[in-house]
Short mmCIF file of C-alpha atoms and ligand atoms in Angstrom, two decimals:
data_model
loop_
_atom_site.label_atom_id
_atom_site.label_comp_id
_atom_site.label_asym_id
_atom_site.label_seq_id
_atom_site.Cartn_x
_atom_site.Cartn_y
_atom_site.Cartn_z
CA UNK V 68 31.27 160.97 142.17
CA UNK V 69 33.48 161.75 139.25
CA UNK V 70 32.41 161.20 135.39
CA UNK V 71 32.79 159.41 133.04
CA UNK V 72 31.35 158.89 129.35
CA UNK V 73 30.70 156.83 126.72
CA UNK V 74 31.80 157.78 123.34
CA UNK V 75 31.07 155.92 119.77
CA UNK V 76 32.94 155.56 116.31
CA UNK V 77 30.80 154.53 113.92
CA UNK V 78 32.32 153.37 111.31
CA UNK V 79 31.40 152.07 108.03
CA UNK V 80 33.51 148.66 108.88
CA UNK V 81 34.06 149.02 112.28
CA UNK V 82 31.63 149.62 115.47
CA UNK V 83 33.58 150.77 118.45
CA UNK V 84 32.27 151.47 121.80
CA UNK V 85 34.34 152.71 124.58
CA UNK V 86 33.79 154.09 128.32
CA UNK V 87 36.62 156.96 128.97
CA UNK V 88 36.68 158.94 132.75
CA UNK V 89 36.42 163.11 132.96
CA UNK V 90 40.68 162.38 132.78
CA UNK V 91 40.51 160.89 129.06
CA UNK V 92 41.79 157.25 130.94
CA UNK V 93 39.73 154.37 128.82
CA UNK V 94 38.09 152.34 130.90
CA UNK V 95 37.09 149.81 128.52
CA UNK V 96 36.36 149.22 124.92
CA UNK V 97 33.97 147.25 122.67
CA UNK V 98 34.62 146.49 119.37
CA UNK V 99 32.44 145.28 116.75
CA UNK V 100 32.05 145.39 112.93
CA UNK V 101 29.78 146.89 111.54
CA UNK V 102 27.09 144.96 110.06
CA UNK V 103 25.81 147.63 107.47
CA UNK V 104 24.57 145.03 105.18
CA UNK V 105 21.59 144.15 108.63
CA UNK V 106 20.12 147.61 108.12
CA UNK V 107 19.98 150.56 110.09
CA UNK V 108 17.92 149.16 113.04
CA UNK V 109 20.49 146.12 113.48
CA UNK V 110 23.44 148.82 113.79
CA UNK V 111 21.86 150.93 116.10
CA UNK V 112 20.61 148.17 118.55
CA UNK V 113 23.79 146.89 118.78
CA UNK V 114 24.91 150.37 119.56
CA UNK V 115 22.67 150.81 122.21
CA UNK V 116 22.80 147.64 123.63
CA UNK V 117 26.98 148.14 124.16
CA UNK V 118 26.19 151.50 125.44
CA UNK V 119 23.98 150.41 127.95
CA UNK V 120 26.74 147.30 128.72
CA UNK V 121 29.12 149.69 129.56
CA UNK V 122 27.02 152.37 131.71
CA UNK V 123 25.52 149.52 133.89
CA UNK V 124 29.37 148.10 134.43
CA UNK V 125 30.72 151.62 135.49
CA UNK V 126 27.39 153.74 137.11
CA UNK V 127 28.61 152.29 140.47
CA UNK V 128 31.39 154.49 140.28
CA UNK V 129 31.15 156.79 138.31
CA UNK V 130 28.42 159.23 136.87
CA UNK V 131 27.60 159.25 133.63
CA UNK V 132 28.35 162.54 131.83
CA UNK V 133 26.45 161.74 128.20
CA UNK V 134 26.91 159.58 125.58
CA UNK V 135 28.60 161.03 122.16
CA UNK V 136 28.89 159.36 118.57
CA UNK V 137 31.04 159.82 115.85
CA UNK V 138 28.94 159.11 112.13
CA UNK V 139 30.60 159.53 108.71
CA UNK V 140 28.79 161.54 107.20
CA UNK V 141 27.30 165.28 107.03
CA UNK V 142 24.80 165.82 110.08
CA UNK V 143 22.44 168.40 109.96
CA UNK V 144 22.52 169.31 113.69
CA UNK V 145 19.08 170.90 113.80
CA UNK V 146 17.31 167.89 112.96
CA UNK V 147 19.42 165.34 114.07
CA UNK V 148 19.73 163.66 110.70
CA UNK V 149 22.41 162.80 108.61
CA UNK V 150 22.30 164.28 105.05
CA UNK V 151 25.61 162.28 103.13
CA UNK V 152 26.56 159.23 104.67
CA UNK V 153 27.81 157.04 101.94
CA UNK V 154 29.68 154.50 104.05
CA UNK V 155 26.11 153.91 106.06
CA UNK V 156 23.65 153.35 103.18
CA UNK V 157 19.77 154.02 103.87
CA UNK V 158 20.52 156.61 107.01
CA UNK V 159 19.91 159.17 105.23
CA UNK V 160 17.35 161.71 106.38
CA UNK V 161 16.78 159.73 109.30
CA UNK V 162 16.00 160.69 112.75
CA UNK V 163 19.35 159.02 114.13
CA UNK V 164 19.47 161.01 117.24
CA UNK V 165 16.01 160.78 118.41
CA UNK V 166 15.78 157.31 117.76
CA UNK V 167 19.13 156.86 119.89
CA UNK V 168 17.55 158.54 122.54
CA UNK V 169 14.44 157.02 122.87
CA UNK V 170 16.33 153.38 122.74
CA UNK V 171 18.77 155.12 125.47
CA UNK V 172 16.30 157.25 127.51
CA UNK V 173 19.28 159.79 127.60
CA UNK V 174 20.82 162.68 125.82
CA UNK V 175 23.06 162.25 122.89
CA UNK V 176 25.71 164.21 121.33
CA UNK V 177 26.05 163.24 117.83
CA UNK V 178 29.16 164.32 115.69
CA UNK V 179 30.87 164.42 112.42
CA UNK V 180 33.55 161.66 112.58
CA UNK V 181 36.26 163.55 111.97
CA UNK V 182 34.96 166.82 114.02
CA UNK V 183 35.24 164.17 116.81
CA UNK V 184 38.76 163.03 115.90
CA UNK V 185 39.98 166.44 115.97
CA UNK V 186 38.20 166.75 119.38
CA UNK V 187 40.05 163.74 120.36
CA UNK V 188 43.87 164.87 119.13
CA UNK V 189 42.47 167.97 120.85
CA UNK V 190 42.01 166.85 124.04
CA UNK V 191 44.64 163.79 124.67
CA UNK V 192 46.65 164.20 121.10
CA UNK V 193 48.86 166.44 119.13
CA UNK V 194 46.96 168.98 119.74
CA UNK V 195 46.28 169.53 123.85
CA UNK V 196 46.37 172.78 125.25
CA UNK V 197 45.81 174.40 121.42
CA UNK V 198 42.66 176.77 121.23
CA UNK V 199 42.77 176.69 117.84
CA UNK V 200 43.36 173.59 115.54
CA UNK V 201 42.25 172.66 112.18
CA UNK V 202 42.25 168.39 111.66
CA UNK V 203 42.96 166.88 108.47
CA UNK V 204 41.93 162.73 108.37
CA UNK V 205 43.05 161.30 105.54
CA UNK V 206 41.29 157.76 104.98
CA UNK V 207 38.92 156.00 103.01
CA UNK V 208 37.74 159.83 102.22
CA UNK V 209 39.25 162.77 103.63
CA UNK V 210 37.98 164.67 106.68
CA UNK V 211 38.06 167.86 108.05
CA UNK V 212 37.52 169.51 111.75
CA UNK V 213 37.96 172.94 112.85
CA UNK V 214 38.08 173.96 116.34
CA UNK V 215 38.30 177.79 117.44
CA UNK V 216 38.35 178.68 121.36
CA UNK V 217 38.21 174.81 122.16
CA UNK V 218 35.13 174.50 120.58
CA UNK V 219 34.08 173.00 117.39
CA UNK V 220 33.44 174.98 114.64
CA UNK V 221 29.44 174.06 113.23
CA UNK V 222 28.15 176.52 111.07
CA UNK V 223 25.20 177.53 110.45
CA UNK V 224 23.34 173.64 110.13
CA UNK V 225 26.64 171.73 111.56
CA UNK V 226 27.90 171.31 108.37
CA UNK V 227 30.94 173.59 108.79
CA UNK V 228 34.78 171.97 108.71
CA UNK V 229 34.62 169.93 105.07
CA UNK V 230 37.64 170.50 103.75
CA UNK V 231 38.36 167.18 102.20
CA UNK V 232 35.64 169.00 99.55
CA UNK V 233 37.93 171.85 98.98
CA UNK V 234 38.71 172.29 95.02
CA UNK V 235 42.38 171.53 93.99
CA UNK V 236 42.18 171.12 91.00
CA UNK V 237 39.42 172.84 89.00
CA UNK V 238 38.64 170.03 86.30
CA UNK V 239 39.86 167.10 88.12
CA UNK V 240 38.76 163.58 89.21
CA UNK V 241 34.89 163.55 89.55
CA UNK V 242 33.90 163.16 93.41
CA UNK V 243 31.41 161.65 95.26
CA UNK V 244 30.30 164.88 96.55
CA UNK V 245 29.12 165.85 93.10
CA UNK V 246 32.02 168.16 92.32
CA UNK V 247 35.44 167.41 90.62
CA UNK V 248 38.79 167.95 91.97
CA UNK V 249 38.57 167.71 95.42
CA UNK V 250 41.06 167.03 97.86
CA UNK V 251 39.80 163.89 98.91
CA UNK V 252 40.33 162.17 95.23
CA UNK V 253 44.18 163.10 95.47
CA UNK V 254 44.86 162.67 99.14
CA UNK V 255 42.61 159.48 100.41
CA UNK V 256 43.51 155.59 100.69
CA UNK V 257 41.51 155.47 97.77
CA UNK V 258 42.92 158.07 95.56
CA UNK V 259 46.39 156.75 96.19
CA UNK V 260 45.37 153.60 94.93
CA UNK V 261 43.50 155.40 91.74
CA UNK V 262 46.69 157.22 91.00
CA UNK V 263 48.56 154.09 90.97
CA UNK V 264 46.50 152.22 88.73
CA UNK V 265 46.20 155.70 86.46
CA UNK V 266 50.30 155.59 86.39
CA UNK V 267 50.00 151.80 85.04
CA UNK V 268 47.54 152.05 82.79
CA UNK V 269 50.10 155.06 81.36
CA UNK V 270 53.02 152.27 81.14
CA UNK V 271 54.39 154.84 84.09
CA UNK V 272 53.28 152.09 87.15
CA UNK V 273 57.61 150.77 88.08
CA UNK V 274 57.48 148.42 90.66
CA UNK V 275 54.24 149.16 91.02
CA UNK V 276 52.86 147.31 88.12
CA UNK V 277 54.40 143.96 89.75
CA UNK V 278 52.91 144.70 92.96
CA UNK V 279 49.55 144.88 91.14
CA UNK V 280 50.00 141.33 90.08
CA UNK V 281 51.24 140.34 93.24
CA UNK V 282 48.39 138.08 94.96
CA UNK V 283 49.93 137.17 98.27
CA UNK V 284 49.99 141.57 98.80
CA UNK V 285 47.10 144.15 98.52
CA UNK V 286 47.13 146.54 96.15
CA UNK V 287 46.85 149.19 99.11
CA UNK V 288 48.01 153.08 99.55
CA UNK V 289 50.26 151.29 102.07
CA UNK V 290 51.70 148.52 100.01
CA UNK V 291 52.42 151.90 97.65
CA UNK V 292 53.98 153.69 100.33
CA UNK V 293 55.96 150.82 101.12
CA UNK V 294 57.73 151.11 97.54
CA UNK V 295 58.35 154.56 97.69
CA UNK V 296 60.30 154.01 100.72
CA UNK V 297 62.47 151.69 98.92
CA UNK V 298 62.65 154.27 96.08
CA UNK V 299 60.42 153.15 93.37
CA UNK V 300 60.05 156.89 91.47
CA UNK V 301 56.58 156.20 90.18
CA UNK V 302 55.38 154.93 93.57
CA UNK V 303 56.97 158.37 95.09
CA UNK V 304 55.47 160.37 92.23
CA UNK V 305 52.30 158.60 93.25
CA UNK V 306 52.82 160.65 96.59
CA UNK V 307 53.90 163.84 95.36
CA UNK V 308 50.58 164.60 94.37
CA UNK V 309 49.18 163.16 97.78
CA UNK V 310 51.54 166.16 99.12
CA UNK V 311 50.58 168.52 96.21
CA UNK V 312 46.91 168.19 96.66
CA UNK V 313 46.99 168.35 100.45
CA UNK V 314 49.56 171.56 100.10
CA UNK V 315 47.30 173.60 97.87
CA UNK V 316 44.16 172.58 100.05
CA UNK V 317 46.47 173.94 103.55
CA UNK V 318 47.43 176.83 102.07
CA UNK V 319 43.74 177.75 101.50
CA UNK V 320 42.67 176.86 105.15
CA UNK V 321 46.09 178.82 106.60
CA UNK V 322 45.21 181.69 104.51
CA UNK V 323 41.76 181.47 105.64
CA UNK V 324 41.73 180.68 109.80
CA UNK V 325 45.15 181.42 110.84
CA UNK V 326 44.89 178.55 113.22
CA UNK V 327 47.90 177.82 115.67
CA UNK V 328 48.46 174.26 114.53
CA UNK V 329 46.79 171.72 111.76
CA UNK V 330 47.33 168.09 112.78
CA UNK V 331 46.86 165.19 109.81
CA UNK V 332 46.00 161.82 110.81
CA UNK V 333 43.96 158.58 109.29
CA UNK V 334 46.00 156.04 107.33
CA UNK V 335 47.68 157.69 104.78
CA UNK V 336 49.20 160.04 107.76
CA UNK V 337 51.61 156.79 108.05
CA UNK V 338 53.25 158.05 104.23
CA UNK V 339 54.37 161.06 105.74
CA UNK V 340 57.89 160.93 104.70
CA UNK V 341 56.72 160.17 100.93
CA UNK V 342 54.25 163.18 101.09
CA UNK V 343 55.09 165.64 103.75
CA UNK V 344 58.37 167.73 101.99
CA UNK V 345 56.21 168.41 98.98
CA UNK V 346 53.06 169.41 101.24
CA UNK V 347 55.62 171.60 103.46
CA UNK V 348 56.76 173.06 99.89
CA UNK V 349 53.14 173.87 98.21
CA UNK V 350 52.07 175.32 101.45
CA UNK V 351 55.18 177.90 102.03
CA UNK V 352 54.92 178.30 98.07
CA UNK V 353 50.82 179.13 98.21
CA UNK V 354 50.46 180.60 101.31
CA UNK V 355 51.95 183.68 103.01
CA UNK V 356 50.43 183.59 106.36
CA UNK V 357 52.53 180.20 106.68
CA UNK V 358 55.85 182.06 105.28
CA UNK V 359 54.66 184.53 107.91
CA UNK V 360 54.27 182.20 110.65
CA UNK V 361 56.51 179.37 110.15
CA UNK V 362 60.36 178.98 110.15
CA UNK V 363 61.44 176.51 108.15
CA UNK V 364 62.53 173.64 110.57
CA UNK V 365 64.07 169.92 110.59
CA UNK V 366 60.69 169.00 112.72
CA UNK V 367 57.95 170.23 109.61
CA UNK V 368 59.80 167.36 107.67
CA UNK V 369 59.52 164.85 109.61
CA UNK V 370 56.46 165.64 111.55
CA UNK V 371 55.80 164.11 115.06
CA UNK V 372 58.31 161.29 116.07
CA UNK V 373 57.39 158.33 118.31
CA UNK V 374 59.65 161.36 120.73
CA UNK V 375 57.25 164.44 119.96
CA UNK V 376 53.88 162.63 121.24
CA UNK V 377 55.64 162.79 124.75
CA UNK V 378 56.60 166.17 124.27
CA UNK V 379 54.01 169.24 124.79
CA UNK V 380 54.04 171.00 121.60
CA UNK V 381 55.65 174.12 121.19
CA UNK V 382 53.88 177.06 122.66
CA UNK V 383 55.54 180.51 120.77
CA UNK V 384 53.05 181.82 118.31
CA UNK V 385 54.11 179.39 114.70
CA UNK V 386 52.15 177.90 112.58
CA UNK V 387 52.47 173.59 113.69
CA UNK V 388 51.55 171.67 110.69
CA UNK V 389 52.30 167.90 112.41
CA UNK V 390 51.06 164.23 112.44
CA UNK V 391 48.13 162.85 114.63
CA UNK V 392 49.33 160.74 117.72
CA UNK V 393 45.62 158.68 118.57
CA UNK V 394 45.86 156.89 115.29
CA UNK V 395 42.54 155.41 114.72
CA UNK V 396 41.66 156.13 118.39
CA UNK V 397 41.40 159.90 117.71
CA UNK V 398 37.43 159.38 116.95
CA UNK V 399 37.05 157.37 120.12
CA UNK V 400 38.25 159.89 122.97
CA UNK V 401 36.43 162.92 120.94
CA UNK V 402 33.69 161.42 120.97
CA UNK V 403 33.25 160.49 124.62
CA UNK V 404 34.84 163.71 125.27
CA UNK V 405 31.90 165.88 124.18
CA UNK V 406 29.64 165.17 126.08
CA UNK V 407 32.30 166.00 129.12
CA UNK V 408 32.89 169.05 127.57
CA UNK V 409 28.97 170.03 127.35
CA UNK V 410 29.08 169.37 131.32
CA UNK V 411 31.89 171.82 132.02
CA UNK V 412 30.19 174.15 130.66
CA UNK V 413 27.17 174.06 131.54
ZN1 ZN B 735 34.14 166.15 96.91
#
């Protein structure tokens, strides 16, 4: 009988439950939000209760390889626990996967969200047949995955692959994390938005000033985005530190892995045109194992086309900074994929 597994984004909005075969074909998905605000206990039986939904519907014809999850948050693979989850309040230093696994009476993978979107892009995305590939998620935070040989890179306690943490600016914007400057307060949903209020506030805000008063539109990094396209220079500026930040933050993670290709996806992936020619800039500027590894080409600019997630990606030895092609979907697949992964090899 061939596998299949079931693989979990959990989401601080969003619950979504899906059943994939050993192939990476869905073969159905549940969707749910989140109730956060029901407590811990709510979430997780509703977890478990799709989960077993969708391995009663399939265990007729398939076997079931595992079950893996996707948390925000930093999980402390020895224990099981999560140690920073701010979008799931009160599951901290909780035993999340043994109390999946009693409710389940069945092994669980459980996995950084974006460790499992960079499985995903890994497996079925911009990033198949690449050994090694760093991913960049860029949403309500920023996330960070790093795989080496296929494999996900853990660390010592599973902790390994933060980079939305990384320091880009010594004594910027306080972050959640407990240290200023990070990435993630220059290059998230939310930092765009912070930036664009922070340009307003200066009398610098353009068009962006009347979209802020604007109640039939959200003040949203993608209602920004939108004005840059149409050329609004303080909505582009607004960008060119999106690009700046995430620049300074590649060039450290080039410099440090060498990896064969870095894929960004999550919202703000969708402003690529407004950030990606200053990224491409701070990254050749900072980093010389990208000038080493990476002619200057038409496709860097404009990143994977609707045309490029059809194509394999090039295989000669360059450095591929390019866009995601699961969109939010990236989490999903990785997620189911683990424990698939954990059978191979075992
Ligand atoms: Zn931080």
């Amino acid at each position: 009988m061939s596998l299949f597994a079931i693989g979990v984004d959990l989401g601080g909005t969003n619950l979504r439950i899906s059943a994939v075969d050993s192939e990476g074909t869905l073969l159905e998905k549940i969707t749910t939000g989140t109730q956060v605000s029901k407590g811990r206990d709510f979430v997780i039986g509703e977890m478990t209760d799709a989960i077993k939904t969708l391995n009663s519907k399939f265990s007729s014809q398939y076997e079931l390889a595992g079950v893996g999850i996707g948390v925000p948050g930093i999980i402390d693979k020895r224990t099981g626990m999560l140690r920073e989850s701010p979008n799931l309040p009160g599951w901290d230093n909780y035993p999340v996967l043994d109390e999946i696994e009693d409710r389940l009476h069945s092994p669980v993978i459980l996995e950084n969200d974006a460790n499992a979107a960079a499985v995903g892009e890994n497996w079925l995305g911009a990033g198949r047949g690449i050994q090694d590939m760093g991913m960049i998620t860029l949403g309500t935070g920023v996330g960070g995955g790093l795989i080496l040989d296929g494999s996900v890179v853990h660390g010592m306690s599973g902790m390994a692959g933060e980079l939305g943490h990384i320091t880009v600016e010594p004594e910027g914007h306080p972050c959640n994390c407990g240290n200023v400057g990070c990435v993630e307060q220059y290059a998230s949903a939310t930092a765009v938005v912070r930036m664009a209020k922070e340009a307003i506030d200066l009398g610098a805000g353009g068009e962006m000033e009347r979209l802020a008063h604007n109640r039939d539109v959200e003040f949203s990094a993608k209602s920004i985005f939108n004005l840059a396209l149409q050329g609004d220079p303080a909505a582009k500026l607004v960008f060119e530190k999106v690009g700046r930040a995430l620049g300074i933050m590649m060039a450290d993670i080039i410099n440090a892995f060498n990896l064969h290709m870095y894929v960004i996806g999550g919202g703000v992936s969708n402003a690529w045109e407004a950030f990606a020619p200053r990224m491409f800039h701070e990254v050749r500027r900072r980093s010389m194992v990208y000038a080493a590894t990476a002619p200057p080409t038409d496709r860097e600019l404009h990143g994977a086309s609707a045309k490029l997630s059809h194509d394999p990606p090039p295989r000669m030895l360059q450095t591929i900074i390019t866009r995601a092609v699961l969109g939010s979907d990236a989490g999903l697949y990785g997620a189911a994929r683990l424990p698939l992964m954990r059978n191979e090899t075992a």
